[in-house]
Amino acid sequence: MHRILHVEDEDDIRTIAKLTLEALGGFEVESCESGSQAIARVAAFNPDLILLDVMMPGMDGPMTLAELRKLPATAHTPVVFMTAKAQPHEIAKFRELGAIDVVTKPFDPQALCENLDAIWRRFEEA
Amino acid sequence: MSVATFDGFLRRFNDTWITALGYDHDELISTPYINFIHPDDRVKTETAMKRLETEGDVTNLEIRMLHNDGSDRVVLWNAIANRHERQIYATGHDITAIKAIDRMKDEFVSTVSHELRTPLTSIKGALGLMRAKKLGALSADMNTMLEIAYKNCDRLVLLINDILDVEKIEAGKMDFRFDSVDIVACVRNALVANQSYADQFGVQLTLKTDMSSAFVRGDEGRMMQVMANLLSNAAKFTHKNDTVIIGVNRFGGKIRISVQDHGIGIAEGFRRHIFEKFSQHDSSDRRKVSGTGLGLNIVRNIVERHGGLIHFDTKIGQGTTFYVDIPEIVPATTNEDAQSASRILICGDDPDVAMVLRKTIESCGYTVDVALSAAEAVALLEQHNYAGMTLDLVLPDISGIEFFKRLRANPRTHLLPIIIVSATATESIEKINGSAINVVDWLDKPFDEQRLTNAVRAAIAMSVNSSYRVLHIEDDSDLVQVVARQIGAAASFVSSSTIAAAKQLLGRERFDLVILDLTLPDRRGEELLPLMQNPDGKPIPVIIFSALEVPTEIAQRVRAVLIKTRSTDRMLIDAIDELIVRNGKISSDGEQMIPANGLNAHS
């Protein structure tokens, strides 16, 4: 995996996640501040994986996922949700919505990169 | 305060009634008091009245009452009856404001906790990046400060998590997923996971047990949370460079986990407060110990939800041992396996229906167990091996569709034949009014072709029929082609893009499997469910698709359709006989059959 599209409405978290994933993870990252921006940019960026915040104003993570699935370019792109809400039943619900995994906030930068690597490996093996 | 009669009227009351509910004296005295009660609480009130007649008193009964201005008032009632005079003496306390404050407090805690996490995510991320030394070198002093900031950030995260957990426990909203858990393995994993924390104190976590495995009914994630709390406490409170001994043993039908430290012990005065919220050991020990004071409160709640008990022994200056006792369950034995060919599980919320089903199925020579909820069914499925299961789509704890999907996701039950039964017991309690469909799998939309193909392959593999015919009801012609191509020559496919055409085909021709999309554009897919039988009356296995946004609603709709069809018991028995035949084939033809052709080979 090389290219991650990250969708997050909080400016600071976006900046930190980009730096984290680029400096520590060695990924190429495109940051978007909203679901609609992600939908507009996703085809041009062609990500291997989409990291999607759940709680965003307007179009939230699940709504964005549903829209992404309608686009030919992202109909099958793996999506990982990032959320502070991480009750087991919520994680199960996100998986049912089509996310391949869920990572929680707050995150440790090193752990986030390792986590995404492991998720990607599991996805490829499956 | 009031005096009322058993025939439903107030006889005397004080003026508080008038001020609290806004009706005048005459209205209150001339209207049946049930009219002042919120419609949703009237059954509860009537039940309480019956209790007053039989037992003579009712305490702390919370009832919503209707104010004259249209608003609700929450009133807490205590009442005693004079059964001789047939009068009820009741005192009510208006707790509307208290309830509102409680609700506000819950919302406040939840909002604040979530709002705190957002800035914390930035802080922890920023500090973490610096710590990873990817942004340049730091001086030793800067590093020390950074570690302090990072450590305290983690403390804050833990505190927020604990506060949220406590709030969820108190609101009864903490989520548990019970399954059969090997508690010995769970404890071993917990030791590995927490050793690095213990290393900070130079403490070694050591397991002493002669058991290789033991099973409890539990939520593995929550049990790990219990262990993490007990192990980190022990590591914090024991002496530096000491050993914490963890034991797992059988103890009177229960599994006892013990965690023993050699610390200072728990002071006499603190012992009875140890499981309370925000309780922390105020010791003479100078060592600073961080913690939220919520951990043991959470631990006790989780253990009790497992039907277990937590307690401790402590000696000042010698240390403390915590014990967690949880009931052991016995997994299915090989002796059971011999009987499993004829054992059927009934799962549904209505005891009358379950009784009729039980009689019907037992009369055909099967052994039957009944579960009135998904939780009960899970427990029974752990204890026995079943040849098949009937499932009602409406259950008291979770939606039937959700439960079905969980069963399919569980390796132990992913091939268990399940028929969906939605039924009502008739007045004579002799017959079932309802219907049964044999559901192979229930998939979500949007779906992937591979899962569908695998489900079809599994169904073909289980069939006794050599010329296998599939009816695929779907308006996406691409998908129809993809599935047909992937299955190849193993089956012949007939497709239908409309409900009307499908109805005709079902009435005329024989099929071994139907793939049905419940969410076709005209949304009438469920109309076809009652028709899922061949001209000779044999039930046809079905793979169902539904959108996943509203599973409960779909479950209700499907159930309504099935109940309305009111077919005979015969259909149910046919479905069960059919699935037993299939099951028999699986076991006699060898276990490789399914994986080789179906589910596992392509996962």
XYZ file of C-alpha atoms in Angstrom:
729
model
C 0.000 0.000 0.000
C 1.314 3.440 -0.893
C -1.447 5.948 -1.259
C -3.864 6.923 1.515
C -6.747 9.331 1.149
C -7.450 10.806 4.592
C -10.776 12.525 5.262
C -11.015 14.544 8.514
C -12.739 17.812 9.355
C -10.379 18.909 12.176
C -7.497 20.940 10.730
C -4.956 19.964 13.404
C -5.704 16.268 13.269
C -5.451 16.408 9.469
C -2.018 18.053 9.651
C -0.717 15.623 12.265
C -2.074 12.544 10.526
C -0.520 13.602 7.208
C 2.856 14.188 8.812
C 2.573 10.923 10.752
C 1.627 8.788 7.775
C 4.238 10.391 5.533
C 7.184 10.713 7.947
C 6.636 7.530 9.968
C 4.657 5.342 7.608
C 6.228 6.281 4.303
C 2.810 6.638 2.684
C 1.717 9.181 0.124
C -1.193 11.069 1.666
C -3.940 13.238 0.234
C -5.897 15.068 2.959
C -9.503 16.151 2.513
C -11.513 18.241 4.947
C -14.939 16.868 4.033
C -16.705 13.948 2.432
C -17.625 15.983 -0.620
C -14.026 17.088 -1.125
C -12.964 13.451 -0.920
C -15.493 12.462 -3.551
C -14.291 15.258 -5.835
C -10.613 14.347 -5.505
C -10.621 10.599 -5.125
C -10.568 9.595 -8.791
C -7.548 11.807 -9.565
C -5.606 10.582 -6.512
C -6.549 6.918 -6.932
C -5.817 5.785 -3.342
C -4.996 2.249 -2.204
C -6.828 2.858 1.057
C -9.225 5.488 2.386
C -9.000 6.580 6.029
C -12.313 8.151 6.950
C -13.319 10.107 10.046
C -16.763 9.081 11.326
C -18.120 12.264 12.921
C -18.000 15.117 10.437
C -20.486 17.937 9.966
C -22.825 17.583 7.002
C -21.741 14.426 5.263
C -20.419 12.060 7.924
C -18.152 9.037 7.459
C -20.847 6.428 6.742
C -22.572 8.762 4.245
C -19.240 9.444 2.531
C -18.564 5.710 2.333
C -21.948 5.111 0.701
C -21.197 7.798 -1.916
C -17.681 6.480 -2.539
C -19.112 3.030 -3.213
C -21.220 4.471 -6.038
C -18.114 5.728 -7.869
C -16.459 3.215 -10.218
C -12.989 4.295 -9.029
C -13.731 3.521 -5.363
C -16.428 0.849 -5.558
C -14.018 -1.659 -4.001
C -11.310 0.503 -2.394
C -10.751 -0.611 1.235
C -12.027 1.919 3.742
C -10.885 2.203 7.374
C -12.907 4.337 9.765
C -11.198 6.487 12.374
C -13.304 7.271 15.406
C -13.308 8.237 19.047
C -16.469 6.182 19.447
C -15.171 2.695 19.739
C -17.676 0.554 21.598
C -17.518 -3.029 20.300
C -21.050 -2.857 18.874
C -20.161 0.379 17.081
C -17.099 -1.234 15.561
C -19.290 -4.134 14.433
C -21.724 -1.641 12.926
C -18.956 0.121 10.995
C -17.789 -3.207 9.615
C -21.315 -3.982 8.518
C -21.360 -0.659 6.690
C -18.430 -1.937 4.645
C -15.357 -0.667 6.491
C -12.591 -3.285 6.578
C -11.443 -2.061 9.980
C -11.666 0.701 12.563
C -8.830 2.656 14.211
C -9.441 4.677 17.330
C -8.711 8.241 18.393
C -6.605 9.467 20.033
C -3.843 7.579 18.233
C -0.157 7.098 18.887
C 1.615 7.993 15.602
C 3.853 4.920 15.542
C 0.974 2.630 16.482
C -1.297 4.155 13.834
C 1.199 3.386 11.056
C 1.772 -0.156 12.321
C -1.967 -0.636 12.676
C -2.683 0.460 9.110
C 0.095 -1.791 7.825
C -1.406 -4.764 9.671
C -4.914 -3.952 8.410
C -3.598 -3.731 4.869
C -1.810 -7.096 5.186
C -4.964 -8.757 6.495
C -6.964 -7.219 3.655
C -4.531 -8.461 1.032
C -4.445 -11.972 2.513
C -8.229 -12.126 2.485
C -51.286 11.506 48.785
C -54.443 9.766 47.799
C -56.948 7.118 48.636
C -58.303 5.222 45.650
C -60.566 2.255 45.065
C -59.875 -0.980 43.227
C -62.681 -0.125 40.780
C -60.516 2.649 39.375
C -61.474 5.990 40.966
C -59.844 8.396 43.386
C -61.798 8.808 46.587
C -59.705 11.372 48.494
C -56.509 13.278 47.711
C -54.559 16.289 48.903
C -54.114 19.559 46.989
C -50.730 18.492 45.625
C -52.656 16.404 43.085
C -54.282 19.574 41.778
C -51.039 21.576 41.586
C -48.975 18.701 40.225
C -51.334 17.648 37.437
C -53.321 20.865 36.767
C -56.820 19.355 36.923
C -59.514 20.639 39.258
C -61.016 18.651 42.096
C -64.145 17.555 40.239
C -62.233 16.350 37.200
C -59.943 14.279 39.392
C -62.759 12.676 41.357
C -65.045 11.903 38.397
C -62.477 10.525 35.945
C -61.054 6.983 36.144
C -57.480 7.512 37.376
C -56.051 5.382 34.562
C -56.919 8.313 32.249
C -54.301 10.453 34.025
C -51.611 7.890 33.272
C -49.414 7.957 30.181
C -50.801 5.397 27.686
C -47.446 3.547 27.598
C -47.496 3.096 31.384
C -51.101 1.922 31.749
C -50.289 -1.784 31.498
C -47.579 -1.280 34.127
C -50.144 0.461 36.352
C -52.699 -2.303 35.916
C -50.052 -4.900 36.779
C -49.261 -2.925 39.938
C -52.952 -2.845 40.838
C -53.136 -6.619 40.537
C -50.084 -6.873 42.761
C -51.746 -4.634 45.318
C -54.728 -6.980 45.329
C -52.620 -10.118 45.741
C -49.653 -8.962 47.798
C -50.903 -5.804 49.442
C -48.117 -3.353 48.550
C -46.112 -1.770 45.741
C -42.895 0.170 46.241
C -40.912 2.609 44.076
C -43.099 2.312 41.014
C -42.148 4.895 38.410
C -45.133 6.017 36.335
C -45.500 8.827 33.795
C -48.646 10.878 34.373
C -50.376 13.338 32.080
C -50.499 17.009 33.090
C -53.472 19.074 31.969
C -51.096 21.206 29.830
C -50.131 18.162 27.748
C -46.729 17.568 29.347
C -45.645 14.408 31.184
C -44.829 14.163 34.878
C -42.726 11.323 36.236
C -44.135 10.196 39.582
C -42.608 7.662 41.956
C -45.365 5.741 43.762
C -45.487 3.756 46.977
C -48.785 2.183 47.851
C -50.410 -0.206 50.285
C -53.825 -1.786 49.966
C -56.492 -2.411 52.527
C -57.917 -5.438 50.829
C -60.781 -5.705 53.288
C -62.039 -2.183 52.495
C -60.849 -2.541 48.867
C -58.977 0.731 49.103
C -55.482 1.793 48.064
C -53.430 4.284 50.078
C -50.761 5.803 47.872
C -48.068 8.463 48.112
C -46.547 9.876 44.949
C -43.411 11.928 44.584
C -42.981 14.102 41.483
C -39.459 13.249 40.257
C -39.775 14.904 36.825
C -37.061 17.453 37.607
C -34.698 14.807 39.043
C -35.120 12.650 35.963
C -34.460 15.626 33.685
C -31.274 16.464 35.598
C -30.143 12.837 35.364
C -30.656 12.864 31.619
C -28.829 16.174 31.269
C -25.954 14.825 33.336
C -25.662 11.755 31.112
C -25.717 13.882 27.979
C -23.195 16.269 29.495
C -20.770 13.497 30.410
C -21.057 11.965 26.983
C -20.652 15.260 25.110
C -17.768 16.487 27.241
C -15.980 13.178 26.895
C -16.280 13.292 23.125
C -15.339 16.942 22.914
C -12.263 16.249 25.040
C -11.069 13.528 22.743
C -10.749 15.801 19.721
C -8.075 18.136 21.165
C -6.461 15.144 22.866
C -6.097 13.439 19.516
C -4.111 16.452 18.284
C -1.993 16.690 21.432
C -1.180 12.994 21.575
C -0.452 12.899 17.854
C 1.823 15.949 17.982
C 3.751 14.696 21.019
C 3.962 11.222 19.562
C 5.517 12.564 16.372
C 8.193 14.413 18.320
C 8.846 11.332 20.445
C 9.337 9.234 17.328
C 12.287 11.586 16.580
C 11.211 12.049 13.014
C 11.124 15.808 13.377
C 14.714 16.295 14.481
C 16.816 15.728 17.558
C 15.797 16.895 21.062
C 17.968 17.772 24.031
C 17.832 15.474 27.070
C 15.778 18.040 29.024
C 13.342 18.477 26.196
C 12.994 14.729 26.012
C 12.201 14.508 29.727
C 9.532 17.192 29.404
C 8.118 15.479 26.348
C 7.823 12.144 28.174
C 5.992 13.880 31.030
C 3.566 15.526 28.639
C 2.996 12.278 26.721
C 2.473 10.209 29.882
C -0.053 12.684 31.257
C -1.840 12.811 27.942
C -2.260 9.034 28.185
C -3.578 9.405 31.722
C -6.208 11.806 30.500
C -7.232 9.430 27.724
C -7.559 6.590 30.255
C -9.602 8.783 32.563
C -12.011 9.736 29.795
C -12.352 6.108 28.732
C -13.089 5.080 32.312
C -15.638 7.871 32.780
C -17.393 6.808 29.597
C -17.369 3.170 30.728
C -18.842 4.054 34.115
C -21.496 6.181 32.455
C -22.384 3.338 30.074
C -22.541 0.820 32.919
C -24.849 3.057 34.924
C -27.093 3.723 31.957
C -27.184 -0.029 31.260
C -25.679 0.621 27.844
C -22.379 -1.191 28.128
C -22.124 -3.558 25.233
C -21.385 -7.238 25.891
C -20.903 -9.924 23.278
C -21.066 -13.240 25.060
C -19.410 -16.246 23.572
C -17.674 -19.348 24.794
C -14.296 -18.083 26.049
C -11.271 -20.177 26.982
C -10.461 -18.318 30.175
C -7.014 -19.924 30.595
C -5.963 -18.680 27.153
C -7.523 -15.306 27.917
C -5.496 -14.962 31.144
C -2.301 -16.012 29.321
C -2.928 -13.340 26.691
C -3.588 -10.764 29.392
C -0.228 -11.557 31.006
C 1.589 -11.033 27.733
C -0.320 -7.830 27.002
C 0.369 -6.299 30.422
C 3.936 -7.430 31.075
C 5.420 -4.329 29.455
C 3.374 -2.141 31.802
C 4.603 -4.201 34.773
C 8.183 -3.834 33.501
C 7.994 -0.116 34.393
C 7.863 -1.189 38.045
C 10.323 -4.045 37.560
C 7.485 -6.450 38.323
C 7.220 -9.937 36.821
C 3.744 -11.364 36.103
C 3.774 -15.154 36.633
C 0.983 -17.602 35.851
C 0.546 -20.636 38.090
C -2.063 -23.087 36.873
C -2.293 -26.783 36.062
C -5.213 -26.252 33.672
C -4.671 -26.129 29.928
C -8.128 -24.757 29.122
C -11.464 -23.970 30.768
C -14.513 -22.322 29.291
C -16.799 -19.590 30.589
C -19.603 -17.713 28.923
C -18.037 -14.314 28.492
C -17.061 -11.303 26.455
C -13.381 -11.802 25.753
C -12.639 -8.094 25.274
C -14.279 -7.223 28.612
C -12.471 -10.054 30.380
C -9.204 -8.661 29.043
C -10.263 -5.284 30.474
C -10.824 -6.910 33.891
C -7.423 -8.582 33.770
C -5.663 -5.412 32.602
C -7.106 -3.541 35.589
C -6.228 -6.197 38.160
C -2.737 -6.796 36.754
C -1.852 -3.098 36.518
C -3.124 -2.506 40.068
C -1.063 -5.415 41.365
C 2.032 -4.207 39.493
C 1.585 -0.695 40.920
C 1.034 -1.761 44.507
C 3.466 -4.637 44.905
C 7.094 -4.010 45.862
C 9.548 -3.061 43.182
C 11.287 -6.013 41.508
C 8.704 -8.379 42.926
C 6.534 -11.049 41.332
C 2.751 -10.936 40.939
C 1.282 -14.442 40.982
C -1.757 -15.129 38.812
C -3.691 -18.348 39.318
C -6.498 -20.087 37.440
C -8.293 -22.928 39.249
C -11.593 -24.756 39.504
C -13.517 -23.823 42.613
C -16.999 -25.256 43.250
C -18.290 -25.241 39.668
C -16.621 -21.936 38.999
C -13.349 -20.829 37.531
C -11.375 -18.786 40.025
C -8.805 -16.314 38.763
C -6.538 -14.974 41.480
C -4.108 -12.056 41.299
C -1.737 -11.900 44.259
C 0.601 -9.013 45.042
C 3.046 -8.587 47.929
C 2.317 -4.934 48.549
C 1.333 -2.991 51.606
C -2.188 -4.401 51.811
C -5.449 -2.466 51.892
C -6.096 -0.327 54.944
C -8.983 -1.461 57.143
C -11.024 1.697 56.664
C -10.706 1.610 52.906
C -11.722 -2.001 52.351
C -15.450 -1.470 52.087
C -15.020 1.467 49.696
C -12.626 -0.215 47.318
C -15.209 -0.961 44.610
C -16.804 2.489 44.808
C -16.328 5.147 42.173
C -13.380 7.533 42.490
C -12.025 5.517 45.371
C -8.267 5.538 45.635
C -5.961 4.124 48.141
C -4.766 6.900 50.452
C -1.719 5.098 51.709
C 1.203 6.000 53.846
C 3.331 4.597 51.068
C 5.185 7.503 49.547
C 5.163 6.045 46.081
C 2.995 8.068 43.763
C 0.460 5.824 42.132
C -1.562 7.102 39.230
C -5.052 5.884 38.476
C -8.561 7.088 37.911
C -10.206 5.473 40.925
C -12.764 3.991 38.562
C -11.025 0.798 37.527
C -12.271 -1.555 40.256
C -15.789 -0.162 39.999
C -15.787 -1.023 36.289
C -14.191 -4.407 36.981
C -16.859 -5.341 39.518
C -19.629 -4.373 37.103
C -18.129 -6.413 34.268
C -17.572 -9.457 36.507
C -21.147 -9.283 37.786
C -22.482 -9.079 34.241
C -20.681 -12.394 33.673
C -22.618 -13.926 36.560
C -19.449 -13.781 38.591
C -18.157 -12.423 41.854
C -15.084 -10.379 42.769
C -13.626 -10.316 46.272
C -10.261 -10.038 47.981
C -8.077 -11.081 50.896
C -5.641 -8.575 52.296
C -3.078 -8.420 55.081
C -1.372 -5.185 56.046
C 2.296 -5.371 55.166
C 1.924 -8.698 53.343
C -0.182 -7.986 50.312
C -3.531 -8.473 48.650
C -5.095 -11.200 46.539
C -8.077 -10.422 44.309
C -10.350 -13.294 43.271
C -12.680 -13.382 40.289
C -15.078 -16.355 40.274
C -17.009 -17.028 37.064
C -19.302 -20.007 36.357
C -17.686 -22.640 34.163
C -19.542 -23.984 31.146
C -19.012 -27.447 29.779
C -18.438 -27.566 26.048
C -20.245 -30.207 23.984
C -18.805 -33.682 24.421
C -18.367 -36.418 21.844
C -21.146 -38.337 23.552
C -23.417 -35.479 22.548
C -22.325 -35.670 18.943
C -24.070 -38.983 18.477
C -27.371 -37.408 19.477
C -26.833 -34.173 17.608
C -28.179 -35.594 14.353
C -31.641 -35.379 15.838
C -31.396 -32.330 18.072
C -33.165 -29.130 17.009
C -33.018 -25.680 18.573
C -36.063 -23.402 18.513
C -35.339 -19.706 18.903
C -38.131 -17.150 19.122
C -39.593 -14.688 21.581
C -43.098 -16.109 21.978
C -43.332 -18.980 24.498
C -46.692 -20.164 23.110
C -45.348 -20.436 19.590
C -42.237 -22.156 20.907
C -44.413 -24.698 22.718
C -46.421 -25.508 19.598
C -43.259 -25.773 17.517
C -41.698 -28.017 20.132
C -44.704 -30.377 20.134
C -44.791 -30.461 16.343
C -41.091 -31.128 15.933
C -40.877 -33.583 18.831
C -43.708 -35.597 17.334
C -41.419 -36.264 14.368
C -38.838 -37.870 16.629
C -36.456 -34.985 17.237
C -35.062 -33.783 20.552
C -35.912 -30.113 20.982
C -34.481 -27.241 23.017
C -36.119 -23.833 23.257
C -34.399 -20.434 23.510
C -36.586 -17.370 24.008
C -33.795 -14.918 23.176
C -30.626 -14.765 21.117
C -28.572 -14.833 24.328
C -30.226 -18.071 25.453
C -29.718 -19.546 22.000
C -26.014 -18.674 22.098
C -25.680 -20.427 25.463
C -27.468 -23.558 24.190
C -25.455 -23.608 20.967
C -22.336 -23.677 23.097
C -23.587 -26.625 25.115
C -24.952 -28.869 22.373
C -24.441 -29.731 18.759
C -27.586 -29.189 16.737
C -28.763 -30.698 13.483
C -30.734 -27.566 12.740
C -32.391 -24.506 14.157
C -35.583 -22.539 13.689
C -35.332 -18.803 14.117
C -37.982 -16.124 14.500
C -36.977 -12.766 13.041
C -38.279 -10.914 16.061
C -36.292 -11.522 19.249
C -36.298 -9.573 22.504
C -32.566 -8.798 22.582
C -31.355 -8.327 19.004
C -32.946 -8.420 15.564
C -33.330 -11.907 14.127
C -31.489 -10.910 10.950
C -28.578 -9.558 12.957
C -28.493 -12.791 14.979
C -28.658 -14.847 11.794
C -25.657 -12.957 10.404
C -23.703 -13.519 13.612
C -24.441 -17.239 13.450
C -23.168 -17.304 9.865
C -20.029 -15.419 10.883
C -19.259 -17.869 13.710
C -17.146 -20.842 12.587
C -19.127 -23.136 14.881
C -22.491 -22.321 13.284
C -21.655 -21.084 9.806
C -22.982 -24.258 8.224
C -25.806 -24.919 10.715
C -29.056 -25.298 8.782
C -31.379 -22.514 9.834
C -34.968 -22.016 8.851
C -36.682 -18.735 9.446
C -40.022 -19.309 11.146
C -42.400 -16.489 11.786
C -45.481 -17.664 13.465
C -48.276 -16.986 15.907
C -49.852 -19.661 18.046
C -53.555 -20.001 17.446
C -56.025 -19.980 20.280
C -56.243 -23.729 20.425
C -52.435 -23.837 20.921
C -52.497 -26.806 18.615
C -51.514 -25.221 15.355
C -49.101 -22.644 14.090
C -50.280 -19.840 11.912
C -47.279 -18.728 9.999
C -44.695 -19.822 7.596
C -41.209 -21.214 7.295
C -38.449 -20.518 4.826
C -35.153 -22.285 4.586
C -32.565 -19.502 4.465
C -29.079 -20.487 3.329
C -27.552 -17.086 3.877
C -28.610 -13.507 4.414
C -26.277 -11.037 2.733
C -25.974 -7.285 2.908
C -26.224 -4.828 0.060
C -23.940 -3.552 -1.286
C -22.560 -7.061 -1.555
C -19.610 -8.637 -3.208
C -20.094 -11.261 -5.870
C -17.606 -13.581 -4.238
C -19.644 -13.978 -1.057
C -22.747 -14.638 -3.075
C -20.948 -17.168 -5.251
C -19.597 -18.891 -2.169
C -23.072 -19.104 -0.640
C -24.442 -20.638 -3.844
C -21.585 -23.142 -3.980
C -22.220 -24.098 -0.365
C -25.912 -24.645 -1.086
C -25.114 -26.804 -4.121
C -22.609 -28.795 -2.092
C -25.256 -29.506 0.520
C -27.862 -30.579 -2.007
C -28.799 -34.181 -2.698
C -29.959 -33.203 -6.164
C -27.792 -33.898 -9.187
C -29.397 -31.433 -11.634
C -29.318 -28.254 -9.601
C -31.546 -25.362 -10.729
C -31.171 -21.829 -9.418
C -33.665 -18.998 -9.790
C -31.936 -15.642 -9.487
C -34.335 -12.755 -8.902
C -32.332 -9.612 -9.534
C -32.651 -6.530 -11.730
C -28.885 -6.098 -12.188
C -28.242 -8.250 -15.268
C -24.451 -7.925 -14.887
C -24.572 -9.484 -11.460
C -26.776 -12.328 -12.700
C -24.235 -13.107 -15.413
C -21.245 -12.893 -13.092
C -22.733 -15.352 -10.610
C -23.883 -17.775 -13.307
C -20.437 -17.702 -14.918
C -18.648 -18.294 -11.627
C -20.810 -21.279 -10.698
C -20.323 -22.715 -14.171
C -21.735 -26.119 -15.003
C -22.539 -27.069 -11.390
C -26.021 -25.606 -11.754
C -28.365 -24.252 -14.378
C -29.509 -20.676 -13.872
C -32.845 -19.045 -14.590
C -33.123 -15.337 -13.921
C -35.981 -12.963 -13.438
C -35.791 -9.210 -13.171
C -39.372 -8.676 -12.037
C -41.494 -9.989 -9.222
C -44.343 -10.902 -11.552
C -42.151 -13.098 -13.764
C -40.624 -14.721 -10.693
C -44.075 -15.557 -9.339
C -44.966 -17.337 -12.568
C -41.732 -19.282 -12.633
C -42.135 -20.366 -9.005
C -45.660 -21.610 -9.656
C -44.623 -23.590 -12.717
C -41.123 -24.951 -12.302
C -38.993 -26.756 -9.749
C -35.964 -24.973 -8.242
C -33.296 -26.088 -5.788
C -32.297 -22.589 -4.738
C -33.645 -19.075 -5.018
C -31.500 -15.946 -4.758
C -33.831 -13.159 -3.758
C -33.187 -9.449 -3.522
C -35.625 -7.975 -0.976
C -34.712 -4.465 -2.033
C -35.622 -4.486 -5.700
C -36.689 -1.066 -6.993
C -40.381 -1.860 -6.508
C -39.629 -3.137 -2.978
C -41.899 -6.128 -3.098
C -39.297 -8.870 -2.856
C -40.773 -10.131 0.402
C -44.069 -10.924 -1.370
C -42.266 -13.866 -2.894
C -41.259 -15.429 0.434
C -44.505 -17.369 0.929
C -44.012 -18.879 -2.530
C -40.690 -20.451 -1.676
C -41.909 -24.000 -2.174
C -41.848 -26.259 -5.176
C -45.017 -27.516 -6.883
C -44.686 -30.711 -4.808
C -44.790 -28.638 -1.593
C -41.090 -29.000 -0.701
C -39.499 -25.814 0.664
C -36.865 -24.134 -1.490
C -33.674 -22.880 0.174
C -33.241 -19.129 -0.233
C -30.310 -16.722 -0.199
C -31.663 -13.321 0.766
C -30.268 -9.878 0.108
C -31.346 -6.818 1.982
C -30.071 -3.303 2.379
C -28.361 -2.908 5.700
C -29.631 0.472 6.847
C -32.883 -0.796 8.335
C -32.537 -4.436 9.280
C -35.151 -4.269 12.041
C -37.698 -2.756 9.726
C -37.033 -5.402 7.112
C -37.252 -8.118 9.737
C -40.659 -6.818 10.803
C -41.838 -6.631 7.208
C -40.653 -10.111 6.361
C -42.223 -11.444 9.517
C -45.516 -9.753 8.771
C -45.612 -11.300 5.296
C -44.789 -14.743 6.619
C -47.370 -14.627 9.376
C -50.034 -13.433 6.964
C -49.534 -16.426 4.706
C -50.769 -18.825 7.385
C -49.533 -22.019 5.815
C -49.716 -25.337 7.611
C -47.338 -27.054 9.996
C -46.513 -29.435 7.162
C -44.324 -26.852 5.483
C -42.269 -26.445 8.613
C -41.793 -30.180 9.019
C -40.837 -30.469 5.353
C -38.260 -27.746 5.824
C -36.806 -29.501 8.860
C -36.775 -32.932 7.195
C -35.087 -31.394 4.196
C -32.377 -29.762 6.275
C -31.757 -32.968 8.236
C -31.302 -34.864 4.980
C -28.763 -32.256 3.928
C -27.037 -32.420 7.256
C -26.885 -36.208 7.046
C -25.237 -35.876 3.659
C -22.613 -33.529 5.010
C -21.564 -35.906 7.761
C -21.708 -39.079 5.658
C -19.824 -37.646 2.700
C -16.992 -36.255 4.742
C -16.272 -32.858 6.094
C -14.111 -31.686 3.222
C -17.088 -31.468 0.969
C -18.212 -28.010 1.959
C -14.837 -26.303 2.203
C -13.641 -27.885 -1.048
C -16.582 -26.588 -3.017
C -17.746 -23.653 -1.082
C -17.159 -21.271 1.695
C -13.578 -21.676 2.743
C -11.915 -22.276 -0.569
C -12.564 -18.750 -1.731
C -12.426 -16.746 1.418
